[in-house]
mmCIF file of N, CA and C in Angstrom:
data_model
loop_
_atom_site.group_PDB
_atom_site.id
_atom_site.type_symbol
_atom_site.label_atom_id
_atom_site.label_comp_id
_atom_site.label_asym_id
_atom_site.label_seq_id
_atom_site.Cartn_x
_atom_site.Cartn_y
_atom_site.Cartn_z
ATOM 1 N N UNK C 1 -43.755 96.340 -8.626
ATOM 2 C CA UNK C 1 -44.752 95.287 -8.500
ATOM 3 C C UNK C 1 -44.183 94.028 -9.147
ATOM 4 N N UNK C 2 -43.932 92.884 -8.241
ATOM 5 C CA UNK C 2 -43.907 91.554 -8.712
ATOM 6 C C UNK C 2 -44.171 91.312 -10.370
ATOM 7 N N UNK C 3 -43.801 90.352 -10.736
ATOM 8 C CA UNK C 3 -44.528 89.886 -11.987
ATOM 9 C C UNK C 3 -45.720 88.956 -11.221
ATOM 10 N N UNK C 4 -46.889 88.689 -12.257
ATOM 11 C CA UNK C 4 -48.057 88.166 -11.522
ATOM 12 C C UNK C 4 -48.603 88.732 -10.295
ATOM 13 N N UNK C 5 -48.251 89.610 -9.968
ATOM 14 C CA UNK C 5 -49.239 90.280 -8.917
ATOM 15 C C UNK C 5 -50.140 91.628 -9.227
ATOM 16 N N UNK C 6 -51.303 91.822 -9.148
ATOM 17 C CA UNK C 6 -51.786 93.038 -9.305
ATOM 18 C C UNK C 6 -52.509 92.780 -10.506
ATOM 19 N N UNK C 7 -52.682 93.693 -11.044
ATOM 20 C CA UNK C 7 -53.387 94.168 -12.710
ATOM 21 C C UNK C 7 -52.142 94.351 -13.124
ATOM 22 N N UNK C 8 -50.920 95.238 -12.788
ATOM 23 C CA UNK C 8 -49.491 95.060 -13.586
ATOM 24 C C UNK C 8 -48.767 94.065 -13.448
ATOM 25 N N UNK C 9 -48.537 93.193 -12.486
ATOM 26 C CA UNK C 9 -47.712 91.982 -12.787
ATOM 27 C C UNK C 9 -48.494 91.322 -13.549
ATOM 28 N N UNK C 10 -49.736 90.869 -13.482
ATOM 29 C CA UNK C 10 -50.471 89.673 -14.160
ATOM 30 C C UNK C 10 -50.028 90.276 -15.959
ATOM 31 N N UNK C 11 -50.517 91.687 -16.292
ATOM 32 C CA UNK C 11 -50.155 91.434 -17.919
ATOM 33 C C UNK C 11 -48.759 91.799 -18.231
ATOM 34 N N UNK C 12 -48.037 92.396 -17.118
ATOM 35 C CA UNK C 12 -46.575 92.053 -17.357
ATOM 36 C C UNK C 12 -45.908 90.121 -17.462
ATOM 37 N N UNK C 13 -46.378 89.496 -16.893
ATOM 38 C CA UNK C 13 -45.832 88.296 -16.614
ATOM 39 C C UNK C 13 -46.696 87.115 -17.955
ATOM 40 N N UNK C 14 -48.482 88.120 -18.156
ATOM 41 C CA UNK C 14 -48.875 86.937 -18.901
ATOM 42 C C UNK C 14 -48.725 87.835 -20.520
ATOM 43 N N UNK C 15 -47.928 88.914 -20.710
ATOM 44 C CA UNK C 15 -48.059 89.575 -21.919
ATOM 45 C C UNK C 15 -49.225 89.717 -22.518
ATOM 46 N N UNK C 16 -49.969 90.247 -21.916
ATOM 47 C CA UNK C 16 -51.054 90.622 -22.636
ATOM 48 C C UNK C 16 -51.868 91.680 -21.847
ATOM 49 N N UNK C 17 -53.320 92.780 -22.777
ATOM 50 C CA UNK C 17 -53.708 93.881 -22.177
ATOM 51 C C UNK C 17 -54.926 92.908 -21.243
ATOM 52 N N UNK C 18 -54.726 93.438 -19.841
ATOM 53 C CA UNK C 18 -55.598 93.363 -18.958
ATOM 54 C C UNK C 18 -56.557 93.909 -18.900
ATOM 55 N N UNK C 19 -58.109 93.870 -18.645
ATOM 56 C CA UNK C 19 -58.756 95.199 -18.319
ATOM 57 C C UNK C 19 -59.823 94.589 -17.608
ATOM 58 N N UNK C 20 -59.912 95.584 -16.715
ATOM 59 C CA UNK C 20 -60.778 95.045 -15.565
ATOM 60 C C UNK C 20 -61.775 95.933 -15.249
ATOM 61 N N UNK C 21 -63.088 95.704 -14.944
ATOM 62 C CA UNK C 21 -64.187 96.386 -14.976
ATOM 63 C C UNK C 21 -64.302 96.843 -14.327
ATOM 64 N N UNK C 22 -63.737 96.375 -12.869
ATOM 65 C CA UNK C 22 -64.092 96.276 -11.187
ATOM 66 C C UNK C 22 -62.716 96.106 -10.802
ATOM 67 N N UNK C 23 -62.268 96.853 -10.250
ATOM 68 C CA UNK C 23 -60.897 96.316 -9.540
ATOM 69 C C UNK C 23 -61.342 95.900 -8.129
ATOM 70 N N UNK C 24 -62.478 96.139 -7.051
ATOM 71 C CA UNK C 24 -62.574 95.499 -6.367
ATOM 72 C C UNK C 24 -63.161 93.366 -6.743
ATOM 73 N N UNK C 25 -63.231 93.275 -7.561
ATOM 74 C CA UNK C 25 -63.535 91.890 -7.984
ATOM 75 C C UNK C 25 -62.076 91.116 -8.619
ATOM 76 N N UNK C 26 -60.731 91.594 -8.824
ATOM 77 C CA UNK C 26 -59.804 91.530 -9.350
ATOM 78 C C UNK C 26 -58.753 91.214 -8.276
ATOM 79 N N UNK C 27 -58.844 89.815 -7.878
ATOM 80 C CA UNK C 27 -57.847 89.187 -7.193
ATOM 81 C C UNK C 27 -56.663 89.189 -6.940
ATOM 82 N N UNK C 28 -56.598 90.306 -5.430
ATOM 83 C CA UNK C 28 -54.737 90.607 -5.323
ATOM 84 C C UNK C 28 -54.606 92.104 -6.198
ATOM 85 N N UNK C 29 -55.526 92.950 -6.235
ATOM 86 C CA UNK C 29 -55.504 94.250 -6.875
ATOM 87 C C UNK C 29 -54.988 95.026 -5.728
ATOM 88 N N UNK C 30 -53.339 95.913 -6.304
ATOM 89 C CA UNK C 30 -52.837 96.407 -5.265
ATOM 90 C C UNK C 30 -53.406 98.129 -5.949
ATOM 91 N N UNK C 31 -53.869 98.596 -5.065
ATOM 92 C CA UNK C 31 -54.351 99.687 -5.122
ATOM 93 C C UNK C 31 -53.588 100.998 -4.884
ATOM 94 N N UNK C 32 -53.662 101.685 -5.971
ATOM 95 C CA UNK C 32 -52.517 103.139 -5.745
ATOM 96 C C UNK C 32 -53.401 104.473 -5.685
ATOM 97 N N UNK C 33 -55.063 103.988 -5.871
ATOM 98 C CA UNK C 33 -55.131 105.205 -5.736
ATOM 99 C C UNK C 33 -56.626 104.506 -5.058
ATOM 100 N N UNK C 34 -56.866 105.142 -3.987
ATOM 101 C CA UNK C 34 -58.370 104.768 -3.661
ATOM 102 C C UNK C 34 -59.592 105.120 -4.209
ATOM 103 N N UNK C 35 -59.761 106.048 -5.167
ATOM 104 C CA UNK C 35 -60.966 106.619 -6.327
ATOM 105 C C UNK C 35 -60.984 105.565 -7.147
ATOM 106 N N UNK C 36 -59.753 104.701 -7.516
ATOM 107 C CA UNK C 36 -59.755 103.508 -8.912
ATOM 108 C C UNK C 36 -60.848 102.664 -8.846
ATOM 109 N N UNK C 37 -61.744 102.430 -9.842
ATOM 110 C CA UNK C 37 -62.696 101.520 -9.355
ATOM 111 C C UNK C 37 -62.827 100.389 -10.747
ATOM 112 N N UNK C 38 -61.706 100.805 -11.892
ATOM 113 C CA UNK C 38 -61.961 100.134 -12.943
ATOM 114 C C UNK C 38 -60.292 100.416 -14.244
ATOM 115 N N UNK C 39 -59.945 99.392 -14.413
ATOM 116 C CA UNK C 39 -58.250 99.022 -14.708
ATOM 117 C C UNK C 39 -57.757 98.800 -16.509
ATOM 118 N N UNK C 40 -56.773 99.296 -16.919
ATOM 119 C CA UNK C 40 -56.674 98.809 -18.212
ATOM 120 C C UNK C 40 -54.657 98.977 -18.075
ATOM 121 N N UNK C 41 -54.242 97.611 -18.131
ATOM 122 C CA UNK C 41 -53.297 97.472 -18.510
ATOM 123 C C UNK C 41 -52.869 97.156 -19.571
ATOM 124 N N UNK C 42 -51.789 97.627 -20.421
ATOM 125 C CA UNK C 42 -51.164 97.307 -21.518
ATOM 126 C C UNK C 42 -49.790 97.317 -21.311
ATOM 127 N N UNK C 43 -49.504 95.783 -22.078
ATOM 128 C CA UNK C 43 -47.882 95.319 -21.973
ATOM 129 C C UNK C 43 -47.310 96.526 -22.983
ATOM 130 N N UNK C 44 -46.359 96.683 -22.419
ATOM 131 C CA UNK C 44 -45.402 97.440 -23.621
ATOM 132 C C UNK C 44 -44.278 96.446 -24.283
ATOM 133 N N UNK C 45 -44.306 95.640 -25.652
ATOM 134 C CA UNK C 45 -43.552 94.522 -26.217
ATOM 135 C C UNK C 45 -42.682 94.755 -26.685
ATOM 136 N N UNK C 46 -41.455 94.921 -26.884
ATOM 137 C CA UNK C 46 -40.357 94.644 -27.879
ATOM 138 C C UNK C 46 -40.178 93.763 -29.073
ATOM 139 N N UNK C 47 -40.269 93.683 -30.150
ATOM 140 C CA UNK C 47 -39.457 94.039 -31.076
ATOM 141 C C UNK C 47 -39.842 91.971 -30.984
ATOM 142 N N UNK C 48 -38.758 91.399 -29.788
ATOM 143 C CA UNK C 48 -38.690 90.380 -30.059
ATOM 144 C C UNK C 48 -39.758 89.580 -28.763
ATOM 145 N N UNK C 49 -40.716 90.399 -28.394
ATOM 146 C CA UNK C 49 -41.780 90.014 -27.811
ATOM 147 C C UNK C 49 -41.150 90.103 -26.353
ATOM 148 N N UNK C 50 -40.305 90.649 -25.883
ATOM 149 C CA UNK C 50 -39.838 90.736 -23.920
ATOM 150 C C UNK C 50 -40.716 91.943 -24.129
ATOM 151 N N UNK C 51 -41.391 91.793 -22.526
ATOM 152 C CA UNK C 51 -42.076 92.612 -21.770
ATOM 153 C C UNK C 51 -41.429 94.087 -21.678
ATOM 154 N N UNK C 52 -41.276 95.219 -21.848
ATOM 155 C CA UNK C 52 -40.418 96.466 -21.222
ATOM 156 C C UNK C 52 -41.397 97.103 -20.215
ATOM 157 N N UNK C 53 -42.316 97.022 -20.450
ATOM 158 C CA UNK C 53 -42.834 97.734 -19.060
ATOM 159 C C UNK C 53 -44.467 97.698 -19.198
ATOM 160 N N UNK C 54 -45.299 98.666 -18.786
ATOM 161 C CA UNK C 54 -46.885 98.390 -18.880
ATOM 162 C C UNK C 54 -47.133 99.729 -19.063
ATOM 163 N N UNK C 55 -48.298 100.669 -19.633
ATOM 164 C CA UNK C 55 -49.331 101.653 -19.313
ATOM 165 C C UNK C 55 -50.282 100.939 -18.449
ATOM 166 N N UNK C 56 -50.437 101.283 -17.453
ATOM 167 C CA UNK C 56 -51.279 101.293 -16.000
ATOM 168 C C UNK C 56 -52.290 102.609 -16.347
ATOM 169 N N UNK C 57 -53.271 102.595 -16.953
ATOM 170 C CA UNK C 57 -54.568 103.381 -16.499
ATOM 171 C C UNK C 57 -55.880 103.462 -15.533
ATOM 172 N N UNK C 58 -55.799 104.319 -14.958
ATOM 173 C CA UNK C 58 -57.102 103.601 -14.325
ATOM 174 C C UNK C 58 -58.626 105.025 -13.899
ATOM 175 N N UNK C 59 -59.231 104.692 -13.515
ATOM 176 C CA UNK C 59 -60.550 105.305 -14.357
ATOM 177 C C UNK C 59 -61.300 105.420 -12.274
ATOM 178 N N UNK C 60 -62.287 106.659 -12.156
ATOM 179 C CA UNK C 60 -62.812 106.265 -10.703
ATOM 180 C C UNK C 60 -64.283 105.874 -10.801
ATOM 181 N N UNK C 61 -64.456 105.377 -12.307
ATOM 182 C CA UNK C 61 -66.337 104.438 -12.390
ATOM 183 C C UNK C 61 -65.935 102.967 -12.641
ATOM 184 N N UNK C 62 -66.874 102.580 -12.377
ATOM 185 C CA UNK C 62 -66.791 100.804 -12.708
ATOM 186 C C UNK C 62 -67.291 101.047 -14.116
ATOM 187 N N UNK C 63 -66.351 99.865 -14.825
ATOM 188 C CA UNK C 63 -67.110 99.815 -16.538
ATOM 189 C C UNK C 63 -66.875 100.847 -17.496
ATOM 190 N N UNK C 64 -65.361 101.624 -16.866
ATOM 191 C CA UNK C 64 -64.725 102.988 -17.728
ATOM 192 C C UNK C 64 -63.757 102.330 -19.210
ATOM 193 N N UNK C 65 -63.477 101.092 -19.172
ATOM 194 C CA UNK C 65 -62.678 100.652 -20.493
ATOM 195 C C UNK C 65 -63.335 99.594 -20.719
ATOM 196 N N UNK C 66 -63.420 99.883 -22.462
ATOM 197 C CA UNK C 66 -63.779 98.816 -23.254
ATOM 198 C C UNK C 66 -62.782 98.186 -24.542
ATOM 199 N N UNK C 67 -63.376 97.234 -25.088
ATOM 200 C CA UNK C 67 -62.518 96.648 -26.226
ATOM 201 C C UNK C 67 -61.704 98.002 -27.979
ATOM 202 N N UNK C 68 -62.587 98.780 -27.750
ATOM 203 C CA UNK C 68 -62.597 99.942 -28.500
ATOM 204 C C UNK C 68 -61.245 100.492 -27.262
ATOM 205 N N UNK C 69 -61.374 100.957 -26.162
ATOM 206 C CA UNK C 69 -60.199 101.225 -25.266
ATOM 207 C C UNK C 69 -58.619 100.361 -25.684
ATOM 208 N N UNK C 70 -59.238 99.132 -25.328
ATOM 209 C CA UNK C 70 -57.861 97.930 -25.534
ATOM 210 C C UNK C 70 -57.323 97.893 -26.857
ATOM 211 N N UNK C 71 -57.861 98.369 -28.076
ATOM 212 C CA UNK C 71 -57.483 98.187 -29.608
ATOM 213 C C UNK C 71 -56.631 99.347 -29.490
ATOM 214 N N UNK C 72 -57.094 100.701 -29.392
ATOM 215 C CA UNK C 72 -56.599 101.799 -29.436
ATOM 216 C C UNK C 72 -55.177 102.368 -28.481
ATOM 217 N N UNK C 73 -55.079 101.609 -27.156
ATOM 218 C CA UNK C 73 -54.036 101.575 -26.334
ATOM 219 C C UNK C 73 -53.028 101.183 -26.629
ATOM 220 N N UNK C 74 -53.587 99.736 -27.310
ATOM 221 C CA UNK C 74 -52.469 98.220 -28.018
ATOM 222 C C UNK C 74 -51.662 99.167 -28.944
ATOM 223 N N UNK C 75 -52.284 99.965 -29.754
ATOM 224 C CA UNK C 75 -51.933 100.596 -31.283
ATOM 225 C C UNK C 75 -50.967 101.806 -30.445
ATOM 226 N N UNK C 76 -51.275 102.122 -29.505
ATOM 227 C CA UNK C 76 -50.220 103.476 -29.019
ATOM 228 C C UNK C 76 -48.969 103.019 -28.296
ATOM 229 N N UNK C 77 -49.414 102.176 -27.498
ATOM 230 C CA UNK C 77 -48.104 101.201 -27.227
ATOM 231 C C UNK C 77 -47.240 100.629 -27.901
ATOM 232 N N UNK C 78 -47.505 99.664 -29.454
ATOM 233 C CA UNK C 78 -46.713 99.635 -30.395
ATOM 234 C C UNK C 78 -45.906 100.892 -30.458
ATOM 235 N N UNK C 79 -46.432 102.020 -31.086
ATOM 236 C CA UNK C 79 -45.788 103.760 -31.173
ATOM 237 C C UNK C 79 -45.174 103.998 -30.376
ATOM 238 N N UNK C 80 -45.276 103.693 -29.120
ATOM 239 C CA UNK C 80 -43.887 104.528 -27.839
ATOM 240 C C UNK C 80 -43.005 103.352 -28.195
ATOM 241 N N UNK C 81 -43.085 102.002 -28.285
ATOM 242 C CA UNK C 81 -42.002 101.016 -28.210
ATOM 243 C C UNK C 81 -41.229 101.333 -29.628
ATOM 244 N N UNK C 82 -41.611 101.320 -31.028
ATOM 245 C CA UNK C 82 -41.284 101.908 -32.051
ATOM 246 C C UNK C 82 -40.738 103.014 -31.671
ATOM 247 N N UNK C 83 -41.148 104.089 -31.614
ATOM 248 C CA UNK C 83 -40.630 105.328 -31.177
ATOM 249 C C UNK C 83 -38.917 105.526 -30.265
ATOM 250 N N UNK C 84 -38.902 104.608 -29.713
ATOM 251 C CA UNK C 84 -38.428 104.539 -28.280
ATOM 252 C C UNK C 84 -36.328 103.516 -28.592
ATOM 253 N N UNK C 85 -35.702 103.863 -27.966
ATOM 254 C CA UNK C 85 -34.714 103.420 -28.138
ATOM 255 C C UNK C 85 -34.291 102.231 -27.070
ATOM 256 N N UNK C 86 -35.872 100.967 -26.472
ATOM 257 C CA UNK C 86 -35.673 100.375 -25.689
ATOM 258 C C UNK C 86 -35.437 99.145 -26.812
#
């Protein structure tokens, strides 16, 4: 996926966690699974802030991630990038 396209290019390209309530209301949402009805992306950051990649979750209710979701993701993502020999 592009940078800026989708729910993964957009927080790959704008570094930051996406989360979307509705992926049908989410402009240019490329769809991988047709049950998805609600999105939480998290950038995965390096060290010196470059992008390495995203966690792409996604949920089949509208309104499945919240800010309690995005804190707790952010904090596990630090851990694989720490963890990780990228």
């Amino acid at each position: 996926i592009a940078l800026g396209r989708g729910v993964c290019g957009t927080a790959a390209s704008e570094g930051r966690t996406v989360l979307v309530a509705d992926v049908r209301e989410f402009p240019g949402h490329i769809a991988c699974d047709a049950a998805s009805r609600s999105e939480i992306v998290v950038p995965l950051r390096a060290a010196d802030g470059r992008v390495l990649g995203v966690f792409d979750i996604d949920a089949s209710e509208v309104g499945s991630f919240d800010e309690y979701d995005r804190t707790g993701l952010e904090a596990i993502a630090r851990m694989v990038v720490e963890a990780s020999d990228m």
